[in-house]
mmCIF file of C-alpha atoms in Angstrom:
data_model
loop_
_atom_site.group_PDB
_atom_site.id
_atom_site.type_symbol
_atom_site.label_atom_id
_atom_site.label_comp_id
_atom_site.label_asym_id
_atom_site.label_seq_id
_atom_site.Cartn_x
_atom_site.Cartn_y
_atom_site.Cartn_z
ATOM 1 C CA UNK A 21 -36.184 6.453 50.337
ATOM 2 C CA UNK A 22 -32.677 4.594 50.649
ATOM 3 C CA UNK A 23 -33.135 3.023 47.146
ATOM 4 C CA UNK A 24 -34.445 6.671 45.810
ATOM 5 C CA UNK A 25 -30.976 7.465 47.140
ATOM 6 C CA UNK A 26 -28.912 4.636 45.718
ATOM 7 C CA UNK A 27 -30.497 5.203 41.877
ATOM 8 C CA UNK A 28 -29.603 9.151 42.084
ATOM 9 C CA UNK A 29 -26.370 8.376 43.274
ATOM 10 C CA UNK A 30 -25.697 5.940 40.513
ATOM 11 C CA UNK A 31 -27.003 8.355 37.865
ATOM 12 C CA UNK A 32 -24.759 10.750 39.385
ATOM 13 C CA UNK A 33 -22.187 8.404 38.730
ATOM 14 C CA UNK A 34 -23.621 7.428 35.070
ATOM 15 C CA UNK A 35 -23.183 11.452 34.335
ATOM 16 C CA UNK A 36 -19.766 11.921 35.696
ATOM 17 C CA UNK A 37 -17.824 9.048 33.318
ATOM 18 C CA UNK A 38 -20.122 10.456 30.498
ATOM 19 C CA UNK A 39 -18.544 14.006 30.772
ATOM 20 C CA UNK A 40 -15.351 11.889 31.203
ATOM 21 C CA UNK A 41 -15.818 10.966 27.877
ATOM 22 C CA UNK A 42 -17.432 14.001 26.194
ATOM 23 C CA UNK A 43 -14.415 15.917 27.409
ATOM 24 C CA UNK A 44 -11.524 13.052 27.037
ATOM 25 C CA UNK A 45 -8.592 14.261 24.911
ATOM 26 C CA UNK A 46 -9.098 14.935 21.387
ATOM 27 C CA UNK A 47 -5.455 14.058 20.102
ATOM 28 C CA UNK A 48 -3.872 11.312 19.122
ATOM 29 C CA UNK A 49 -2.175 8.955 22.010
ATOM 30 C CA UNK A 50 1.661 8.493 22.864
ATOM 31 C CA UNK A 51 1.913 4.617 21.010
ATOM 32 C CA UNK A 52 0.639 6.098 17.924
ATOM 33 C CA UNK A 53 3.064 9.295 17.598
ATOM 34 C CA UNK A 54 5.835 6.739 18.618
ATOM 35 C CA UNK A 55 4.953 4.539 15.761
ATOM 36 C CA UNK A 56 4.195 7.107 13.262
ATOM 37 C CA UNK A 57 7.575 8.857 14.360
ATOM 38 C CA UNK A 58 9.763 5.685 13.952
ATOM 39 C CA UNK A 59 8.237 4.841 10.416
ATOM 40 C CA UNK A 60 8.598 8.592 9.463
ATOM 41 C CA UNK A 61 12.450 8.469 10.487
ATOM 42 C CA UNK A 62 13.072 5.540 8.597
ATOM 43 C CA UNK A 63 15.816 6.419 5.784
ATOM 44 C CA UNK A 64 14.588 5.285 2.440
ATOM 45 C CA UNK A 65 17.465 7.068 -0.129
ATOM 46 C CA UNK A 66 19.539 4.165 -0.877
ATOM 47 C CA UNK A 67 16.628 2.286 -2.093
ATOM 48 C CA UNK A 68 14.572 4.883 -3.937
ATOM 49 C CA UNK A 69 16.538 8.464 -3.964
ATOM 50 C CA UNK A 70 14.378 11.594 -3.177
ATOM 51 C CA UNK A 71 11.324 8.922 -0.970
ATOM 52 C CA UNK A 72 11.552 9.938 2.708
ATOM 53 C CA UNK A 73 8.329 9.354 4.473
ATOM 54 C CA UNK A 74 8.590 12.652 6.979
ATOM 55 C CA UNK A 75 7.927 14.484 3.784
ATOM 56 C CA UNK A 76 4.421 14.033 4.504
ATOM 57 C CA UNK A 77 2.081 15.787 7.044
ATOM 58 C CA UNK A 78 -0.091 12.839 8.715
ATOM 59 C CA UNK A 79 -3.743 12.717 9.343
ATOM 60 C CA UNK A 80 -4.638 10.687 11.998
ATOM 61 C CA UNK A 81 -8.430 9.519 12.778
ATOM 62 C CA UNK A 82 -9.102 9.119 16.153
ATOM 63 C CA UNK A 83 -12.411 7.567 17.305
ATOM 64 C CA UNK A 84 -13.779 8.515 20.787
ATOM 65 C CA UNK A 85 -17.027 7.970 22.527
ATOM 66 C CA UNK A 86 -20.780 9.519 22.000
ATOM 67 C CA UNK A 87 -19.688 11.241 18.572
ATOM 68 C CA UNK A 88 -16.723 12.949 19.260
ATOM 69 C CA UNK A 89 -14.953 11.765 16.797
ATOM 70 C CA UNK A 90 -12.039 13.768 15.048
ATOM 71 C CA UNK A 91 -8.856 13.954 12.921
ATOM 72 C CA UNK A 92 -5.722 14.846 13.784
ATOM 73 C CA UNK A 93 -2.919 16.010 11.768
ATOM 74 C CA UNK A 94 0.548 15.520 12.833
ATOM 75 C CA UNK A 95 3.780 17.475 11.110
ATOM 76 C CA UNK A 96 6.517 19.011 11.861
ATOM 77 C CA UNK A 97 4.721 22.275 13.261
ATOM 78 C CA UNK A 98 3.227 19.844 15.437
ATOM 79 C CA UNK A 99 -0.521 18.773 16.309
ATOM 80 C CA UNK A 100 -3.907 20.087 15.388
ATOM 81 C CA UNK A 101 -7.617 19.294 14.735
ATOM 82 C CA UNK A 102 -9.025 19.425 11.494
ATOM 83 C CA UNK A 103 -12.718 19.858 11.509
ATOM 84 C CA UNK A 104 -15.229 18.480 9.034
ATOM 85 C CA UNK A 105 -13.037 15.756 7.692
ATOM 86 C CA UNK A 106 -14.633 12.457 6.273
ATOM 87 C CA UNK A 107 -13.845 9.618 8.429
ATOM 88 C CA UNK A 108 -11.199 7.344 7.680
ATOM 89 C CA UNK A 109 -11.107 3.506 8.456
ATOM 90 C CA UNK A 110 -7.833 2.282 7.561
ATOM 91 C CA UNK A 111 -4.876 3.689 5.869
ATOM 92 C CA UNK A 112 -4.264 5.590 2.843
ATOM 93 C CA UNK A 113 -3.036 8.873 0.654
ATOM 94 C CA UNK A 114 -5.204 11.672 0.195
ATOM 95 C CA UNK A 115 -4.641 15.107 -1.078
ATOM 96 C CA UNK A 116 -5.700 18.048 0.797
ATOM 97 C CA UNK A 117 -7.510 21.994 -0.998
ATOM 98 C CA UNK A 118 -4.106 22.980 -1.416
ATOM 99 C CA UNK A 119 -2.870 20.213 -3.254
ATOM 100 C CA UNK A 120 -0.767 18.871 -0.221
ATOM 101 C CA UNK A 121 -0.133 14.512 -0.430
ATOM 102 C CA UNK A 122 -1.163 13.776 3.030
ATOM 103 C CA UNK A 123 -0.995 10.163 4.689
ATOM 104 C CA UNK A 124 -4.356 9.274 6.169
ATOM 105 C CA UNK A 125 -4.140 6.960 9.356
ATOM 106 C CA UNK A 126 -6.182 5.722 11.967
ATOM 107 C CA UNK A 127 -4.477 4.977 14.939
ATOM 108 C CA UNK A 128 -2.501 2.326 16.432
ATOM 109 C CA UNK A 129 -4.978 0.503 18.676
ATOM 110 C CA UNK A 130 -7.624 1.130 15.842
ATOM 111 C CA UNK A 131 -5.408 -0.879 13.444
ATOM 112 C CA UNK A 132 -4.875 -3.616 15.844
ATOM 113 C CA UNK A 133 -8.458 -4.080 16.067
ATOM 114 C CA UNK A 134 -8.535 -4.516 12.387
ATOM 115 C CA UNK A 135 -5.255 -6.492 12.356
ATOM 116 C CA UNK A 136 -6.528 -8.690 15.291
ATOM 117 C CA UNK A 137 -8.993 -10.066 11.523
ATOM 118 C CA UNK A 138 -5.763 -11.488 10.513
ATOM 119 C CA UNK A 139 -4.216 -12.962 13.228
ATOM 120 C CA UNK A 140 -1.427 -10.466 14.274
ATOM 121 C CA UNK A 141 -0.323 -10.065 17.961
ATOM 122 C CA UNK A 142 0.227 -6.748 19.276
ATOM 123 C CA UNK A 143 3.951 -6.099 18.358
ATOM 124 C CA UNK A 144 3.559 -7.545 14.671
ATOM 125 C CA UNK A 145 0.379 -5.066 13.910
ATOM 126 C CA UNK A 146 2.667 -2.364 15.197
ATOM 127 C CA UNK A 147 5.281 -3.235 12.427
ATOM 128 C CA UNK A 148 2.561 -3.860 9.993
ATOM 129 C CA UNK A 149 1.197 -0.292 10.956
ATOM 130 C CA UNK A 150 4.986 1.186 10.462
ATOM 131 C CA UNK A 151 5.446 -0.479 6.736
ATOM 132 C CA UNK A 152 1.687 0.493 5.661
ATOM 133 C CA UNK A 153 2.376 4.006 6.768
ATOM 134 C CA UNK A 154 5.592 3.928 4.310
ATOM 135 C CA UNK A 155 3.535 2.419 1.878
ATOM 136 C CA UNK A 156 1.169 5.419 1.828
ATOM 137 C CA UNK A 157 3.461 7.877 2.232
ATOM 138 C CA UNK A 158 5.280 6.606 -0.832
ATOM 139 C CA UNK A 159 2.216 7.099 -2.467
ATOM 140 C CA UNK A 160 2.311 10.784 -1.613
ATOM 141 C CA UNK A 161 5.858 10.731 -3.516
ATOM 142 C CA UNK A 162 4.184 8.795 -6.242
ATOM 143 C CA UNK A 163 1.562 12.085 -5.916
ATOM 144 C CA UNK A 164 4.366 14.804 -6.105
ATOM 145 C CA UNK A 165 5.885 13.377 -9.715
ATOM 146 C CA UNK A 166 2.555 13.304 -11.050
ATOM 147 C CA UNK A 167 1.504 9.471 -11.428
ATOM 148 C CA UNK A 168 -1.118 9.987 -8.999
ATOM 149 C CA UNK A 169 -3.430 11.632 -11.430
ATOM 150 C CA UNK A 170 -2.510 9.647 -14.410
ATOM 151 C CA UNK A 171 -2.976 6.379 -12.482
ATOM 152 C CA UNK A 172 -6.442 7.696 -11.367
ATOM 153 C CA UNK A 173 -7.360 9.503 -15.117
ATOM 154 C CA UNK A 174 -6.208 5.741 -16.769
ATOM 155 C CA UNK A 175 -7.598 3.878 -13.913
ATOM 156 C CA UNK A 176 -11.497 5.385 -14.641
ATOM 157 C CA UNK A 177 -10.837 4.427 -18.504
ATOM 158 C CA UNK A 178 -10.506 1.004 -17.634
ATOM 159 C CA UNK A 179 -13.584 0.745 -15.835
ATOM 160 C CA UNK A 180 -15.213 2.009 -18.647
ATOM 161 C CA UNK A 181 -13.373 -0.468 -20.773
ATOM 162 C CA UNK A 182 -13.555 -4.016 -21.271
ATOM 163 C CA UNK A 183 -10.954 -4.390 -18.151
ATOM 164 C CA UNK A 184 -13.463 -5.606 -15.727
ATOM 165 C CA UNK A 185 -15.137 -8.381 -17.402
ATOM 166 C CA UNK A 186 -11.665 -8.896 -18.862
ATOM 167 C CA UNK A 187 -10.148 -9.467 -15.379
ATOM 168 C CA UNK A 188 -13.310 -11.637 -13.904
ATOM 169 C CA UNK A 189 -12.680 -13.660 -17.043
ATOM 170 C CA UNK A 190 -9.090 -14.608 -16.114
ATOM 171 C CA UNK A 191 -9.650 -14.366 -12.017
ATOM 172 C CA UNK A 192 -12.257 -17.280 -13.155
ATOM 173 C CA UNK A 193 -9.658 -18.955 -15.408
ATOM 174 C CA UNK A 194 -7.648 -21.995 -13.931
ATOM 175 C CA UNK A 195 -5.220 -22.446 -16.854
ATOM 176 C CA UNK A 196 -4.540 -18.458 -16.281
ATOM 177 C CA UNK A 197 -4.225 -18.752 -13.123
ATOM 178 C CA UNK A 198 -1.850 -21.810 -13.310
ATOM 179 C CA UNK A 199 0.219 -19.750 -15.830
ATOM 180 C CA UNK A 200 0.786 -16.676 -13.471
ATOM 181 C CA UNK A 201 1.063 -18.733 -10.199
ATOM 182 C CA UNK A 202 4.174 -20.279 -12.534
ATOM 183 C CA UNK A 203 5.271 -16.999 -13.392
ATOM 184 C CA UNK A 204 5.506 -15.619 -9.783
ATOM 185 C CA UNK A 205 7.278 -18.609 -9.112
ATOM 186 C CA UNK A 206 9.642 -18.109 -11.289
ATOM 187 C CA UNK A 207 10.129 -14.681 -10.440
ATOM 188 C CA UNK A 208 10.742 -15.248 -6.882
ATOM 189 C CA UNK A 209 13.734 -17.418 -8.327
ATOM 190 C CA UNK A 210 15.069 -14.549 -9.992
ATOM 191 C CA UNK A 211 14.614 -12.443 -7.472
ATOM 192 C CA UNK A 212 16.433 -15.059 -5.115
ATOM 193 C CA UNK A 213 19.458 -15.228 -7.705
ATOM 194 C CA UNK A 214 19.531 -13.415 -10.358
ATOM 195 C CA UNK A 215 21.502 -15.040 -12.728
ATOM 196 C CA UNK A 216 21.170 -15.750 -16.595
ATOM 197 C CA UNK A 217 18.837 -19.197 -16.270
ATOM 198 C CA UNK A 218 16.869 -17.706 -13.977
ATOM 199 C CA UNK A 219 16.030 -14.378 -15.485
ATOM 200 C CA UNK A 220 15.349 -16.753 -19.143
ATOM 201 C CA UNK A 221 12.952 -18.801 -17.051
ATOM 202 C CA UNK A 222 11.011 -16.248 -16.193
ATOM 203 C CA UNK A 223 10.788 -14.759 -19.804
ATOM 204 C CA UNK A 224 9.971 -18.020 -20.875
ATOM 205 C CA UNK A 225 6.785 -18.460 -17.903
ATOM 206 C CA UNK A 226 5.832 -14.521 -19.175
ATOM 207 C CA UNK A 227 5.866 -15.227 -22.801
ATOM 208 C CA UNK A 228 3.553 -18.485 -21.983
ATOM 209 C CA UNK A 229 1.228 -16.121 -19.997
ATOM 210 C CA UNK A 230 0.821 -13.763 -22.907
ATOM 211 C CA UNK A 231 0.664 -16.034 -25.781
ATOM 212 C CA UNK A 232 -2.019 -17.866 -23.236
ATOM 213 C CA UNK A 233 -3.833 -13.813 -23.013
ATOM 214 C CA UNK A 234 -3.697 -13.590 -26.852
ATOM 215 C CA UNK A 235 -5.061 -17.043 -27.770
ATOM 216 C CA UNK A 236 -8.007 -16.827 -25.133
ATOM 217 C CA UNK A 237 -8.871 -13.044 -25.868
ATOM 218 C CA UNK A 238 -9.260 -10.395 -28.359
ATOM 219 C CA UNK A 239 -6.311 -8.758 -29.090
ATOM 220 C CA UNK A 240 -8.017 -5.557 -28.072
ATOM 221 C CA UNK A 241 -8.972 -6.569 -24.799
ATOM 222 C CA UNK A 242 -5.667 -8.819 -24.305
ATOM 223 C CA UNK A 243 -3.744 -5.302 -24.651
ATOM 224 C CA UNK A 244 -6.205 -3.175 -22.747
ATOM 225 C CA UNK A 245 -5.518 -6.011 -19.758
ATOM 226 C CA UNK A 246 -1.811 -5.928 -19.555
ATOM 227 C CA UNK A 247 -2.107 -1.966 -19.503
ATOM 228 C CA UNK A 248 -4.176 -1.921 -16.535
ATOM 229 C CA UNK A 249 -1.762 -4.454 -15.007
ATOM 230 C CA UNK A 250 1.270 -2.488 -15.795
ATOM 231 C CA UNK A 251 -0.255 0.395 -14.257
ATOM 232 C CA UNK A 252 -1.182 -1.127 -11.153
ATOM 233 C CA UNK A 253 2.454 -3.044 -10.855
ATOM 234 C CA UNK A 254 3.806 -0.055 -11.456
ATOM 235 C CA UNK A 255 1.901 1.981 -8.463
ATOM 236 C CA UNK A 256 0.987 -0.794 -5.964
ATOM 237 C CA UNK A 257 4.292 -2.794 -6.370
ATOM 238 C CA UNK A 258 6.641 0.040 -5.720
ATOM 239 C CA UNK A 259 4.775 1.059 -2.808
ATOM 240 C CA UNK A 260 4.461 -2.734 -1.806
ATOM 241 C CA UNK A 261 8.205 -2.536 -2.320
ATOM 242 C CA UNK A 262 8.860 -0.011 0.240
ATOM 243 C CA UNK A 263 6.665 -1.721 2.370
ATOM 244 C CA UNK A 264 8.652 -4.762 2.506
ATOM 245 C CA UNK A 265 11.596 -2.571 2.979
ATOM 246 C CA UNK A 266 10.124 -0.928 5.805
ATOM 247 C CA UNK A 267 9.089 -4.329 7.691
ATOM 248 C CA UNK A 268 12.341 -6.106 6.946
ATOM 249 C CA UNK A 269 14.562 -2.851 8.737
ATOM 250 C CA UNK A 270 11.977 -2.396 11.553
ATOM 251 C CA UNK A 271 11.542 -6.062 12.305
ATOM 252 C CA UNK A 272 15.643 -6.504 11.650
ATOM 253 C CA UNK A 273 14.597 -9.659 9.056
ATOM 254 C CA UNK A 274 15.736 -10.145 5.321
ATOM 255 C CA UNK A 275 13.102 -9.835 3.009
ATOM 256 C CA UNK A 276 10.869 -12.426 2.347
ATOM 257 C CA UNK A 277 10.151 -13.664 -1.462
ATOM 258 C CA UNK A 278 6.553 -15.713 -1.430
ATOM 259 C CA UNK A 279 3.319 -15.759 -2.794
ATOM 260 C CA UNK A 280 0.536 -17.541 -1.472
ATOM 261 C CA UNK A 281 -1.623 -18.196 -4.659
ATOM 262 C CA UNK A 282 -3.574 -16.388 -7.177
ATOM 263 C CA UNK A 283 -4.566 -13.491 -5.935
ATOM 264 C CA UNK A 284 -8.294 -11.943 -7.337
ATOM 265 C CA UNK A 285 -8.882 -8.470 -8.924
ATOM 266 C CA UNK A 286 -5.881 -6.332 -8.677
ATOM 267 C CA UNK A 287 -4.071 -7.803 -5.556
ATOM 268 C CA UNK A 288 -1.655 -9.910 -7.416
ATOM 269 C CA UNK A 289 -0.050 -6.395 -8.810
ATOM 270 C CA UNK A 290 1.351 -5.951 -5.577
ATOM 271 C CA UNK A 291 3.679 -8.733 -5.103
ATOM 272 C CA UNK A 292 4.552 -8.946 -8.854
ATOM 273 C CA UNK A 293 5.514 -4.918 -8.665
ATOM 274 C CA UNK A 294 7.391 -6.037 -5.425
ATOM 275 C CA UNK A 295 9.729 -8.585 -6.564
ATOM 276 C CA UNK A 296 10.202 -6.797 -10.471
ATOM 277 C CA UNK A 297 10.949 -3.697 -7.746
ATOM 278 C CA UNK A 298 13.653 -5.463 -6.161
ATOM 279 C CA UNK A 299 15.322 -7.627 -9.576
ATOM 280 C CA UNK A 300 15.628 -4.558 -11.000
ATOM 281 C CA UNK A 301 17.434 -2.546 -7.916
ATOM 282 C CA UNK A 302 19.689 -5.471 -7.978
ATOM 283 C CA UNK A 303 20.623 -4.473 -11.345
ATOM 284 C CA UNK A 304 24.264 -2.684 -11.171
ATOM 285 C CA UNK A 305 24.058 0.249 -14.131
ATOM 286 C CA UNK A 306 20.563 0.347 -14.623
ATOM 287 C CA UNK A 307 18.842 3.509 -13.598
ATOM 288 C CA UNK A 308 15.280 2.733 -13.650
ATOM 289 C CA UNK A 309 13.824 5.137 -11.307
ATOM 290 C CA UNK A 310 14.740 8.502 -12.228
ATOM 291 C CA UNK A 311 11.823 9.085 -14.571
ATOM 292 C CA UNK A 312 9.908 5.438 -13.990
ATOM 293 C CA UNK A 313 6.548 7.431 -12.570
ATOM 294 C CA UNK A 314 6.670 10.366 -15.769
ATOM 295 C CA UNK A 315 6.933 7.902 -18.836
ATOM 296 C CA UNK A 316 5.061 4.630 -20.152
ATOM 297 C CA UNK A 317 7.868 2.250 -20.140
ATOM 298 C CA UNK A 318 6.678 -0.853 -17.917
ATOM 299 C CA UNK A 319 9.002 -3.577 -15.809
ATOM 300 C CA UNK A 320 9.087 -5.980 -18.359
ATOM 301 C CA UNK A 321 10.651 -2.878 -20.349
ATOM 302 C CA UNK A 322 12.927 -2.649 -17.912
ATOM 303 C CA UNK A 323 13.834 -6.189 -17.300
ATOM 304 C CA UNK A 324 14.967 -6.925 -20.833
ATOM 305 C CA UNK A 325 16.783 -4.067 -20.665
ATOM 306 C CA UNK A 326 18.646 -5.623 -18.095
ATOM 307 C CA UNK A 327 19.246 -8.542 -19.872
ATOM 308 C CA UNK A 328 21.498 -6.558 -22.150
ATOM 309 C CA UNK A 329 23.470 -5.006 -19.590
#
């Protein structure tokens, strides 16, 4: 009878920290609105006028026990659940039924799980959580001037293009890959000090890189390439730009120029949109920005137009 006594009580027990569970707290925790609130008070106008990340509501995806999953969002009128929401697993921009940007997130200790993949300790996937956040939500501005639906209407060309085998080609390609590792190289010089040398350098390693595209290609596919990898530079290295911005004033470090190889598919638009980004903001005269995400010119565009100035 005693042991009849000691299984009830432990399923008892067993039912009480269930309910705990099925009735914890549906909104997001006190870390993550402390992160989310630092990054969104972050003062971007000197860098790209008009970008402030607290322009954006925030969507938060909080997982909790037996189901009871939900999403949060966060602005300035404060929190709420949003029901019937697809899941999110990481973070990104989305656009809401009434054609709001929103910044999608999943929450702090979520993202240190994920970071934990790559090696961060706690306080660097914090900061990493901070600059993606600013990433996204520059994405959102991206959104508001329109590029967002060009990059996604020229974006679903490609894939029905040539682009793909095009870019498994020259992700397969050691010369290619030689020739932009140079490039990035000599970018990161440029970047470093941007003087006359440097900036012909780098022309120099970008004119070897197409000539290299035109002699191994069709000129068809060779120009259907460097449009997809303008586009992508153009909205993956601005964002990545802000996102090195972010980290550098949260952290309190200088920027960091560096590339660790070739990177596959479209990765390697992130750091070459990055360090064209920052050349060209170093640029004293050039305005670049005010209509960069509402007409076709490209960085290299822009770059020898800085050579003239």
């Amino acid at each position: 009878m005693k042991k009849y006594k000691q299984i009830l009580w432990l399923l008892i027990g067993a039912a009480l920290i269930a309910s705990l569970f099925i009735r914890q707290p549906r909104f997001i925790d006190a870390h993550t609105i402390d992160l989310i609130d630092q990054a969104r008070r972050l003062d971007f106008e000197d860098c790209w006028p008009g970008y402030q990340p607290d322009m954006y509501p925030v969507e938060v995806y909080k997982r909790n026990l037996l189901g009871r999953d939900s999403i949060v969002r966060y602005d300035k009128n404060g929190l709420y659940e949003i029901k019937d929401k697809t899941p999110v697993y990481a973070l990104s921009m989305d656009v809401d039924p009434d054609g709001q940007a929103v910044v999608r997130m999943i929450t702090a200790r979520d993202y240190q799980s994920l970071s934990d993949m790559g090696n961060y300790d706690g306080p660097s996937a914090d900061l990493s959580y901070q600059a993606v956040f600013a990433h996204e939500a520059f994405h959102c501005f991206q959104f508001d001037r329109g590029f967002y639906d060009l990059f996604k209407q020229r974006t679903s060309a490609c894939q029905k293009s040539s682009v793909a085998a095009t870019s498994w080609k020259l992700d397969h390609d050691p010369e290619y890959q030689k020739l932009w590792v140079d490039e990035m190289h000599r970018l990161i010089d440029y970047a470093k000090e941007g003087n006359a040398k440097n900036h012909q350098a780098y022309l120099h390693s970008y004119q070897m890189r197409l000539d290299y595209l035109y002699s191994s290609l069709e000129a068809e596919d060779a120009d259907e390439y460097l449009s997809y990898s303008a586009l992508y530079e153009k909205s993956e290295g601005t964002a990545q730009y802000i996102e090195n911005i972010a980290l550098s004033r949260l952290s309190g470090k200088k920027l960091e120029f560096s590339i660790t190889g070739y990177g596959a598919d479209a990765s390697k638009f992130y750091d070459s949109g990055f360090l064209k980004s920052y050349i060209l903001d170093q640029k004293k005269g050039l305005d670049w920005k005010t209509d960069f995400f509402t007409t076709d010119k490209t960085f290299e565009d822009y770059l020898l137009e800085a050579d003239r100035l």
